[in-house]
CSV table of C-alpha atoms in Angstrom, one decimal:
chain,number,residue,atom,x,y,z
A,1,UNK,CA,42.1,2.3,-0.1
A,2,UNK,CA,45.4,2.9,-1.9
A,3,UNK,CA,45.0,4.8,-5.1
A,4,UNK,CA,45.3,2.8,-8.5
A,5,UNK,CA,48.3,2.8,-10.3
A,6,UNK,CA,47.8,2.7,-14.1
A,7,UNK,CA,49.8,2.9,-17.1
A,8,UNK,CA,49.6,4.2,-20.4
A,9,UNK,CA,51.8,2.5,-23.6
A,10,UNK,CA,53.3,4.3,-27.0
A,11,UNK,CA,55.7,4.8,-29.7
A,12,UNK,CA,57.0,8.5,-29.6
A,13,UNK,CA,60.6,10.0,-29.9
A,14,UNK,CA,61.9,6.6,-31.5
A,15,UNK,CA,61.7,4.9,-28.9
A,16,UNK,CA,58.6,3.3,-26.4
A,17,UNK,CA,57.2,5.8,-24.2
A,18,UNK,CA,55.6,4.6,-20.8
A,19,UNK,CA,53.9,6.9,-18.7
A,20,UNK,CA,52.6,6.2,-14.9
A,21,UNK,CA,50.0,7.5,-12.6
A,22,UNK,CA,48.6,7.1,-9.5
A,23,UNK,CA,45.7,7.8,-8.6
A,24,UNK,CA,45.3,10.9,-11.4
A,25,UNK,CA,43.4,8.8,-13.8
A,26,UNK,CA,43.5,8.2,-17.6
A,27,UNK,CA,42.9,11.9,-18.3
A,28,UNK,CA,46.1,13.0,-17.3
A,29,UNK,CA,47.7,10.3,-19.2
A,30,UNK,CA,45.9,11.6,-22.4
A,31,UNK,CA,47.8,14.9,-21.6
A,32,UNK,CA,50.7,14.2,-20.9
A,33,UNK,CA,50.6,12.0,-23.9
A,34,UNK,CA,50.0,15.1,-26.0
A,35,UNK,CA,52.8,17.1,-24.6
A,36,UNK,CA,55.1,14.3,-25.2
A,37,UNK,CA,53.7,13.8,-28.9
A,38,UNK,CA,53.6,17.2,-29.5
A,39,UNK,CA,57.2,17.7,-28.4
A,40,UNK,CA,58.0,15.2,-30.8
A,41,UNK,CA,56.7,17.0,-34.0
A,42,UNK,CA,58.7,20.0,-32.8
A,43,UNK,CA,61.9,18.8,-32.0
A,44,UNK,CA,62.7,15.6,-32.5
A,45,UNK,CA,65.2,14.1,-34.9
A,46,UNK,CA,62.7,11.5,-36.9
A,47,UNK,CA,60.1,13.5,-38.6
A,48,UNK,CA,61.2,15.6,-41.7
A,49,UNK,CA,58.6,18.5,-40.6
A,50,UNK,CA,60.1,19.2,-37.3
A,51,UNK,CA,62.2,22.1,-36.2
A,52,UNK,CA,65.0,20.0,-35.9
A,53,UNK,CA,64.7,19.1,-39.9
A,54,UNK,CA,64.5,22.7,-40.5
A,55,UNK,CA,67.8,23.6,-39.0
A,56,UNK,CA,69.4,20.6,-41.1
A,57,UNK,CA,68.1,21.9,-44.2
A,58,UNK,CA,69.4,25.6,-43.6
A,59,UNK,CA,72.1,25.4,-45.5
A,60,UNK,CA,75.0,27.0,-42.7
A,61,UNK,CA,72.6,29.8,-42.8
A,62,UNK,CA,70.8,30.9,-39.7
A,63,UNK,CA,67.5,29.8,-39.0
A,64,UNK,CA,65.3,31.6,-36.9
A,65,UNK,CA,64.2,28.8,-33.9
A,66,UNK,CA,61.7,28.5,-31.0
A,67,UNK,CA,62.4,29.5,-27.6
A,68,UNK,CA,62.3,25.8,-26.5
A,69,UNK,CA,64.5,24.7,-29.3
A,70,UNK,CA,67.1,27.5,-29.0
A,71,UNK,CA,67.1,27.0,-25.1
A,72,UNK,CA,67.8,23.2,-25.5
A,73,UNK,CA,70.6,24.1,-28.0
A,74,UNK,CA,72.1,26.6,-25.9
A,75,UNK,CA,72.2,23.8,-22.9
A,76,UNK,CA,74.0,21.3,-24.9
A,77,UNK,CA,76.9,23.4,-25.5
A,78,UNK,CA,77.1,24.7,-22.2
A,79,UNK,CA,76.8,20.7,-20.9
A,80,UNK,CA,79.6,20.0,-24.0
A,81,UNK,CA,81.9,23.1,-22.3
A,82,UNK,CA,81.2,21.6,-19.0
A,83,UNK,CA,81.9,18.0,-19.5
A,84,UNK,CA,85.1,18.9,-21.6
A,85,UNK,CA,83.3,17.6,-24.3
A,86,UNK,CA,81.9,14.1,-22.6
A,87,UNK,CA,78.7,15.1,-23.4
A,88,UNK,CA,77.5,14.4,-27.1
A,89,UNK,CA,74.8,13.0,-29.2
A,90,UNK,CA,76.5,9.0,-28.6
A,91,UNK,CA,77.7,9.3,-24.9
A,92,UNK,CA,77.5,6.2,-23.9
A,93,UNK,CA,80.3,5.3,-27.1
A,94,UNK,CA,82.2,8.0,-25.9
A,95,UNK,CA,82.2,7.0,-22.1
A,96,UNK,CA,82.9,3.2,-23.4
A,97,UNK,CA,85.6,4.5,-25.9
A,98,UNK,CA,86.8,7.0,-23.1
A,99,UNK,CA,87.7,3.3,-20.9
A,100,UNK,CA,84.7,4.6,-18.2
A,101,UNK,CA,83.7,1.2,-17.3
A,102,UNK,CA,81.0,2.5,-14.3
A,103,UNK,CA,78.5,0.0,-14.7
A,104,UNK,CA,75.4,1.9,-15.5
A,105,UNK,CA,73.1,-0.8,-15.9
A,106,UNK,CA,73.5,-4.7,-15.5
A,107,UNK,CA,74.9,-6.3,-18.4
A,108,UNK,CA,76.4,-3.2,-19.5
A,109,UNK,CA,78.7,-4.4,-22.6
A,110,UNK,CA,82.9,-4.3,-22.4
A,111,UNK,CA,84.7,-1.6,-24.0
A,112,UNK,CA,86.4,-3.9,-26.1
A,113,UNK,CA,83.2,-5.0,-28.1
A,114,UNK,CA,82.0,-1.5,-28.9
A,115,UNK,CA,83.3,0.5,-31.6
A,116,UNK,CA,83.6,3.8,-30.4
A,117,UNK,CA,82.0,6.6,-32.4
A,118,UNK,CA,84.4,9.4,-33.9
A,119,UNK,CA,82.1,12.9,-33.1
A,120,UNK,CA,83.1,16.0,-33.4
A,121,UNK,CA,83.1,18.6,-30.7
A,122,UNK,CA,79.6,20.6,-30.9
A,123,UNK,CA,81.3,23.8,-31.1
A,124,UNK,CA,82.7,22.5,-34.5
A,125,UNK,CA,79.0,21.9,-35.7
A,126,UNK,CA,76.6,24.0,-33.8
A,127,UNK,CA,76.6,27.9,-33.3
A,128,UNK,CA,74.0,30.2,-31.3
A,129,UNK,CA,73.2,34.0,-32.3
A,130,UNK,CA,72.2,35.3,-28.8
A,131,UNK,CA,70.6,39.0,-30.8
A,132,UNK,CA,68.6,36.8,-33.2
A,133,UNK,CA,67.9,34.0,-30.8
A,134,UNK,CA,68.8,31.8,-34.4
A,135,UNK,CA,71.0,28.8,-34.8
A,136,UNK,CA,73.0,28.0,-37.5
A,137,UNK,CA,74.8,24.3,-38.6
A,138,UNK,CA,78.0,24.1,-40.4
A,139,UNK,CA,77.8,23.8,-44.1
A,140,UNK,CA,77.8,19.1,-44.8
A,141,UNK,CA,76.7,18.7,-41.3
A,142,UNK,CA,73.6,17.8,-39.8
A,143,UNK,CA,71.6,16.1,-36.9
A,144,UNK,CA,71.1,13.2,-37.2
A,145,UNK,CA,67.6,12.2,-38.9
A,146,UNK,CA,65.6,9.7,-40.7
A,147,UNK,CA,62.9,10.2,-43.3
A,148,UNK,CA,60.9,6.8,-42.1
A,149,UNK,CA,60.4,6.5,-38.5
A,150,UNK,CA,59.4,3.2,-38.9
A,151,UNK,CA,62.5,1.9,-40.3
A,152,UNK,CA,64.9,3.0,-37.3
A,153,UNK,CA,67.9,0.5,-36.9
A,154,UNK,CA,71.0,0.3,-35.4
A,155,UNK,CA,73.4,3.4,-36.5
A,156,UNK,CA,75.5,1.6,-39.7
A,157,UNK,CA,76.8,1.5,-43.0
A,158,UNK,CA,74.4,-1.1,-44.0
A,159,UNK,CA,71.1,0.7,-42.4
A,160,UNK,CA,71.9,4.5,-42.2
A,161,UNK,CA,70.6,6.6,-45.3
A,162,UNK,CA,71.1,10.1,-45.9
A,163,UNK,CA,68.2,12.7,-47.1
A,164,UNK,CA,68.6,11.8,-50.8
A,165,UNK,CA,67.8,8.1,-49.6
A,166,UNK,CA,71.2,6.9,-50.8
A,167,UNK,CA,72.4,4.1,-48.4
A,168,UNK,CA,75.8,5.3,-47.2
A,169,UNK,CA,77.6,2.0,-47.9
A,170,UNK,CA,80.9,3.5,-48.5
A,171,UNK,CA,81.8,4.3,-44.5
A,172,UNK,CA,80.5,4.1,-41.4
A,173,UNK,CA,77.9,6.4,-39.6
A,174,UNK,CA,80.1,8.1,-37.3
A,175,UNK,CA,77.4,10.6,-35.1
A,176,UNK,CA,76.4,13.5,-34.7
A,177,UNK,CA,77.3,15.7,-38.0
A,178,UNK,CA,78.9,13.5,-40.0
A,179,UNK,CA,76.2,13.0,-42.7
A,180,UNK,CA,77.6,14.6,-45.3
A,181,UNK,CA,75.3,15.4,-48.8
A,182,UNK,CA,77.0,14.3,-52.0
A,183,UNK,CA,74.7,17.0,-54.0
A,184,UNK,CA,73.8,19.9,-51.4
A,185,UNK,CA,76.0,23.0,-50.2
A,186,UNK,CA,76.8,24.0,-53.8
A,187,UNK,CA,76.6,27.8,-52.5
A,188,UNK,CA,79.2,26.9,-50.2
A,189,UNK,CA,81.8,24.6,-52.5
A,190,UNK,CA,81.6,27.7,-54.9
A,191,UNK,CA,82.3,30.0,-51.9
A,192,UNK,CA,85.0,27.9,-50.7
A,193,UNK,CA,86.9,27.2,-54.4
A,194,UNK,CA,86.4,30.7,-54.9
A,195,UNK,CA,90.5,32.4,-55.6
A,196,UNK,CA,91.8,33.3,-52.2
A,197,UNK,CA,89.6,31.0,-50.0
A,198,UNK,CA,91.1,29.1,-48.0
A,199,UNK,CA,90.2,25.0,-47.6
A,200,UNK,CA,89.8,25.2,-43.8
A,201,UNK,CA,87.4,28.1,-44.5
A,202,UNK,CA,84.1,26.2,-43.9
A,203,UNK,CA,81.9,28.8,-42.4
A,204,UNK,CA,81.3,32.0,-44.2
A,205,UNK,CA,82.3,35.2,-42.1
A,206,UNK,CA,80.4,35.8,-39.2
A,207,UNK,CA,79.6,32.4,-38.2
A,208,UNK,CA,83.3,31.5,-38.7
A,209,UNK,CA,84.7,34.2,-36.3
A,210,UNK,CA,82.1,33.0,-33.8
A,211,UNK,CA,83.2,29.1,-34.0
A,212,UNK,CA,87.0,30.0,-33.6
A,213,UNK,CA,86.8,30.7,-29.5
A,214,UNK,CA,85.1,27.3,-29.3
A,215,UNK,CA,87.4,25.4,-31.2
A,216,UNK,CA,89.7,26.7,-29.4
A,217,UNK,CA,88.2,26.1,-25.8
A,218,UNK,CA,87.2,22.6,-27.3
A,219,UNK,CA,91.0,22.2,-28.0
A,220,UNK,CA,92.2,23.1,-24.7
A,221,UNK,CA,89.3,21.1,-22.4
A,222,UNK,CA,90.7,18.3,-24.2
A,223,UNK,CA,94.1,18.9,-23.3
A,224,UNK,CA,93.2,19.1,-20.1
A,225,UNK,CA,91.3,16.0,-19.6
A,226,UNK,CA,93.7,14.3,-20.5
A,227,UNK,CA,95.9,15.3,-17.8
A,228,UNK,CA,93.6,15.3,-14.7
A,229,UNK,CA,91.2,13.0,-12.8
A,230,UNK,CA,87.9,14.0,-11.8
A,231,UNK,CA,87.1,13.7,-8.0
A,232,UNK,CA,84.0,11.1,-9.3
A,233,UNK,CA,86.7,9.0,-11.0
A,234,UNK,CA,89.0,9.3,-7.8
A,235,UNK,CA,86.2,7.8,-5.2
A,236,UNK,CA,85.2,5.3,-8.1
A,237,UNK,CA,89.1,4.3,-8.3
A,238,UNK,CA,89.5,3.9,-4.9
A,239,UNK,CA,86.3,2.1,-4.1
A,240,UNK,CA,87.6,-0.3,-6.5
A,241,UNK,CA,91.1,-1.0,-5.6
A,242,UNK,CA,90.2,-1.4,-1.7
A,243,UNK,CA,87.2,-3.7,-2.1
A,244,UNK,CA,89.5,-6.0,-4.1
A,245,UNK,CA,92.2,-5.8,-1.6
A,246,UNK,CA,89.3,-6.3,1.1
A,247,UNK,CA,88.6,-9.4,-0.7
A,248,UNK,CA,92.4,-11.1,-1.0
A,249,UNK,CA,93.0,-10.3,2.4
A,250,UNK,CA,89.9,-12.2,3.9
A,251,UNK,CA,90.8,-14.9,1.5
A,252,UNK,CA,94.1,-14.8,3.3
A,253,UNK,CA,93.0,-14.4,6.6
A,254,UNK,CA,90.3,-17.4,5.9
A,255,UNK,CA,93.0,-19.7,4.6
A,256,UNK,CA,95.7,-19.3,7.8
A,257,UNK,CA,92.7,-19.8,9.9
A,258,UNK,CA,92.2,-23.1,8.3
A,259,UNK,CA,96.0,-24.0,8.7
A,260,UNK,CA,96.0,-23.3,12.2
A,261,UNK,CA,93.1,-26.4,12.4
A,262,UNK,CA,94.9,-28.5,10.7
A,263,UNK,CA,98.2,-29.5,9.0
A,264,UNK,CA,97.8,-27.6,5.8
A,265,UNK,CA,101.3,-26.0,6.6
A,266,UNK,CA,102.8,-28.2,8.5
A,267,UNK,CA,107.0,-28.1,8.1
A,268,UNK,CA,106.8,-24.8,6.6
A,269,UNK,CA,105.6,-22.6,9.1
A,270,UNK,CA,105.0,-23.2,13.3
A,271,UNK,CA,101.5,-22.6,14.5
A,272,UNK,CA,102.7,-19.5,16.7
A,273,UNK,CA,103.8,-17.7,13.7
A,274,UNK,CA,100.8,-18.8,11.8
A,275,UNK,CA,98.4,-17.7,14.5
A,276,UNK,CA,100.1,-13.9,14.8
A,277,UNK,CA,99.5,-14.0,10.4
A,278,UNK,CA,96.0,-14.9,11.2
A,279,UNK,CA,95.4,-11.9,13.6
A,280,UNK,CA,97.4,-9.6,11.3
A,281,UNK,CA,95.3,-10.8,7.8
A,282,UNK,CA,92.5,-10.3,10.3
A,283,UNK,CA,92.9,-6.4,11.3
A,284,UNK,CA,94.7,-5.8,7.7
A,285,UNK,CA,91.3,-6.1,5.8
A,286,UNK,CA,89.0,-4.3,7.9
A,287,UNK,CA,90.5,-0.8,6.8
A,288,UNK,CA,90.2,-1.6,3.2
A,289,UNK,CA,86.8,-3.0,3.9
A,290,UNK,CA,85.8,0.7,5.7
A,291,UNK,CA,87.8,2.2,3.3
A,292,UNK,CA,85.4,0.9,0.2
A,293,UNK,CA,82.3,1.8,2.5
A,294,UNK,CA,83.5,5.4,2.8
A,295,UNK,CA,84.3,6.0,-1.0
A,296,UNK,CA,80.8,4.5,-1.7
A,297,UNK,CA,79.0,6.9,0.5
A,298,UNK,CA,80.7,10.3,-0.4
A,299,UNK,CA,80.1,9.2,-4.0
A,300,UNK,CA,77.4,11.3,-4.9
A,301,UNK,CA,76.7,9.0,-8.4
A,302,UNK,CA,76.3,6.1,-6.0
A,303,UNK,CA,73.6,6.9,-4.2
A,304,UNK,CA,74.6,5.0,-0.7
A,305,UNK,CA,73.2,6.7,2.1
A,306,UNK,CA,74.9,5.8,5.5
A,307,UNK,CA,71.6,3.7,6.6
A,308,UNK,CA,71.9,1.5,3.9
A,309,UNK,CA,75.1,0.1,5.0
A,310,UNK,CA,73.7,-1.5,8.1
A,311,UNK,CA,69.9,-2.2,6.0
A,312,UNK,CA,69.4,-4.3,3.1
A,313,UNK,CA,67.6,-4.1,-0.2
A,314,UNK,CA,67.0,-0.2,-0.1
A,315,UNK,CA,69.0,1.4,-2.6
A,316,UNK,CA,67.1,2.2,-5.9
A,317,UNK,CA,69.3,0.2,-8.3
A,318,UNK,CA,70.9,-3.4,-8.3
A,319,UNK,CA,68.6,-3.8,-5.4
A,320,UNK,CA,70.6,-7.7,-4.4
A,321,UNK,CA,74.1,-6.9,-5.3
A,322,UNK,CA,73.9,-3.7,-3.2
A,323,UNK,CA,71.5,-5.3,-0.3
A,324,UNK,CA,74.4,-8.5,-0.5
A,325,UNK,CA,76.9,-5.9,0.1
A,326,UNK,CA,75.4,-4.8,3.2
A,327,UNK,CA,74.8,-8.2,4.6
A,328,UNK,CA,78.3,-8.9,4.3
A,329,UNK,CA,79.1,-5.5,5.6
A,330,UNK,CA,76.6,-6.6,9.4
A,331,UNK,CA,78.4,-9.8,9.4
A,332,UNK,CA,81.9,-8.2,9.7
A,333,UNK,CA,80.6,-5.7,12.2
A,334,UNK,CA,79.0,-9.0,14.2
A,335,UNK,CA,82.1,-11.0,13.7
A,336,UNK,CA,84.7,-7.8,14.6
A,337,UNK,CA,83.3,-7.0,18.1
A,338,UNK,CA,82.9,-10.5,19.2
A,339,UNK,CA,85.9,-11.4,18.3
A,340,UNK,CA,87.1,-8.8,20.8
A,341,UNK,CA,84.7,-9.6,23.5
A,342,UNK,CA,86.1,-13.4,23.1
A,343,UNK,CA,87.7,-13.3,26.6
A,344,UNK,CA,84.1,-12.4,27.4
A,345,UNK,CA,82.3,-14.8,25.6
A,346,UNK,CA,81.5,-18.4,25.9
A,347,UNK,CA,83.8,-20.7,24.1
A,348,UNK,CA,81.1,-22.4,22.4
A,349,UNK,CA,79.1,-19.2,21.5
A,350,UNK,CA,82.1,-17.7,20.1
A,351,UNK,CA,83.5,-20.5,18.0
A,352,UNK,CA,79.6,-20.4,16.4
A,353,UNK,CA,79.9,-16.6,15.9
A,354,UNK,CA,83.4,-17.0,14.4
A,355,UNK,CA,82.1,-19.3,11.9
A,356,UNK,CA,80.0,-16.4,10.6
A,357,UNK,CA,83.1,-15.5,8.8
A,358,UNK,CA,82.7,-18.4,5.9
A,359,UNK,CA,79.1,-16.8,5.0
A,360,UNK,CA,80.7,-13.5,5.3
A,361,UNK,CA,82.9,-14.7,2.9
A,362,UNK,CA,80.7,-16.4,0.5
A,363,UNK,CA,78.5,-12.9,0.4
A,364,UNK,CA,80.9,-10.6,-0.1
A,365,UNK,CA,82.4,-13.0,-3.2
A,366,UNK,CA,78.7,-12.7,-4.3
A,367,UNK,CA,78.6,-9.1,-4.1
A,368,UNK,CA,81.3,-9.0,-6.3
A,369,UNK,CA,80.4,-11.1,-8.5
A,370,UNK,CA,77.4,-9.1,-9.2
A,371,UNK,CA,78.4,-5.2,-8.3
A,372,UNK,CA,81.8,-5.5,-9.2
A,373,UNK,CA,82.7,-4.4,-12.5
A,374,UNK,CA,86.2,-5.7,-12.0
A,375,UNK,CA,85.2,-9.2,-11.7
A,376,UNK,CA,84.0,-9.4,-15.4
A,377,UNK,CA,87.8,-9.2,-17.0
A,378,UNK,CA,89.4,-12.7,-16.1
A,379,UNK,CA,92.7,-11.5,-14.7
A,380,UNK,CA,90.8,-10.6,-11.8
A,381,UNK,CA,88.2,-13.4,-12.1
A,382,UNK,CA,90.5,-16.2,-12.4
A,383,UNK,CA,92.1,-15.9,-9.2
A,384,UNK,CA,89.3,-15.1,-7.2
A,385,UNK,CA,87.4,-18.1,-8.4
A,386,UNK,CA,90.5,-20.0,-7.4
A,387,UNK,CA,90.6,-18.7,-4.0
A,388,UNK,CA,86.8,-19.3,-3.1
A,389,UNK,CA,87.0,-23.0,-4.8
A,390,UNK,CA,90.2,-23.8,-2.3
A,391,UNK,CA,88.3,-22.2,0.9
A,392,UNK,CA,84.9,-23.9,-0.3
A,393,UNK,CA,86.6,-27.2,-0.7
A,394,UNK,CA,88.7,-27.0,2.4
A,395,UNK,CA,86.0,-26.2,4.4
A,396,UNK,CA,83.9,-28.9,3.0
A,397,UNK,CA,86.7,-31.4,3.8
A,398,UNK,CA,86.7,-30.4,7.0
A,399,UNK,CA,82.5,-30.5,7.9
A,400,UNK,CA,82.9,-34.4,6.3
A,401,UNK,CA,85.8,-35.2,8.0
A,402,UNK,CA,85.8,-33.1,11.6
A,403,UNK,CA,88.8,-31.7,12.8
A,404,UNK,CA,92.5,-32.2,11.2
A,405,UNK,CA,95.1,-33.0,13.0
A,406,UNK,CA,97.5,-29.9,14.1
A,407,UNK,CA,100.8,-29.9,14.1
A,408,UNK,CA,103.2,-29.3,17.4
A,409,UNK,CA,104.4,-25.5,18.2
């Protein structure tokens, strides 16, 4: 008998928690639903009495932290340094504003409706005292937190309140450190209007001279991002551009093979020349097609192992795109070698098996459709709608009225 899988349902961390076990019983669902609610009174960003709240109301003094804490601030700089600054409290904003279309999820929005968030690096914000094991926040800057959990909303002007409770209707929330107290840090302004001090002065000695390599570093990784592509964004680019081309191609290659059965061209081109297009279109697309195959399975964020391009339906995610994609993929490989065993083959048998190449089609426009995230901006939509419509309604023309007539060589 197959153990029971059972589930357990709750609100923690501002969001719904859902926890799964098999086989282990309620019991260990009860613990690890204390852990989880437990971490939450520590660390997270919604309740006023947490560790978190603490370091907001320090003041840009250094606050003495837990080990978990101060290990979990010391991993998001080092994930900020790493990322050259990716990384951050809104990264899916910053990946959207940063034009990183990858489609994480279905129905993943267009950059052009989300407003990106304007964050500041976390080296600007957050800084780490490795002899005290203490953290310290910039004087006006927080983490994010609210003093009702209940009342979570969408980050704006209209729902976003500070500390004081004073709706922040005069700009937008803008992420992480960016709530800034119109009655706090009155140490600091004093400190700061003080003769001699300079404006840009925000932290008060130490903690300034600690900030300034990681400004600087900040700076420069920013520099430098925007001047290089990634090896992920290389694979992803060039997936992209061959599966499209893939896709023209065999459009191409389906439309001169419907020319040479009838007189679709007839006056502008001879059959001969059409039939030596045909076979060109028809070893052109392959590359691109093993080309987009490749790209996908040295992709490490893709996930493709080299058995799932010849077996459906067992990746993890976007089970049917993916698992149309591989259909597709069988088809050309049936289609390919027959078409070079045709001396071989049956006339019949091989006109049937040739014929494969429609469905191919109509899969692979399917696969695109849903897995690729090119085919949601309508310069690219609007002409591959247009090319499937003329192959679907020339080929229905020609199951309803048989065979055209073909023009003389």
């Amino acid at each position: 008998m197959s153990p029971e899988l059972q589930t357990r349902h709750f609100d923690a961390l501002g969001s719904t928690c859902e926890l799964l076990s098999l086989g282990s019983g309620q019991a260990a669902l009860e613990r690890c639903e204390r852990w989880v609610r437990d971490a939450e009174a520590r660390f997270t960003r919604f309740l006023p009495d947490s560790e978190l709240a603490g370091l907001n109301a320090g003041d840009g003094r250094y606050v003495p932290v837990s080990p978990e804490l101060f290990a979990m601030l010391e991993a998001a700089l080092w994930a900020f340094e790493e990322s050259q600054g990716l990384v951050n409290v809104a990264v899916l904003p910053a990946l959207v504003a940063a034009g990183y279309d990858r489609p994480f999820r279905q129905g993943l929005v267009e950059p052009a409706h989300v407003n990106p968030l304007t964050i500041p690096g976390l080296p600007d914000v957050l800084i780490l005292d490795q002899a005290t094991r203490s953290a310290a926040l910039a004087p006006s800057r927080r983490l994010h937190q609210r003093r009702d959990p209940a009342a979570l909303g969408p980050l704006d002007a209209s729902s976003h309140r500070s500390p004081n409770g004073d709706a922040r209707q005069d700009r937008p929330c803008r992420g992480l450190g960016c709530d800034r107290q119109r009655a706090a840090w009155r140490g600091v302004r004093q400190e700061r209007d003080a003769p001699g001090c300079r404006r840009r002065d925000r932290f008060p000695g130490s903690a300034r001279r600690a900030l300034r390599p990681g400004v600087r570093r900040h700076r420069h990784s920013r520099r430098a991002s925007r001047r290089s592509v990634t090896l992920d964004q290389l694979l992803w680019l060039s997936s992209r551009v061959a599966a499209l081309t893939a896709f023209f191609t065999l459009a191409a290659a389906l439309v001169t093979g419907q020319a040479l059965r009838s007189a679709m061209f007839e006056g502008a081109m001879r059959n001969r020349d059409l039939s030596s297009l045909h076979r060109f279109l028809t070893i052109c697309w392959v590359p691109f097609v093993l080309l987009h195959v490749l790209t996908m399975t040295v992709d490490g964020v893709a996930r493709v192992s080299p058995i799932d391009l010849v077996i459906p339906f067992r990746v993890a995610y976007a089970v049917l795109p993916v698992g149309l994609g591989t259909i597709g993929f069988d088809l050309l490989l049936i289609v390919t070698v027959t078409s070079y065993l045709r001396r071989h083959l049956d006339p019949t048998a091989w006109r049937w098996l040739h014929r494969l190449s429609y469905l191919m089609f109509g899969v692979f426009a399917l696969h695109a459709l849903l897995a690729g995230s090119d085919f949601a901006r309508p310069l690219v939509l609007a002409p591959a709608a247009g090319v499937v419509a003329f192959i679907a309604i020339v080929s229905l023309a020609r199951l309803v009225f048989g065979r055209w007539e073909t023009t003389a060589n």
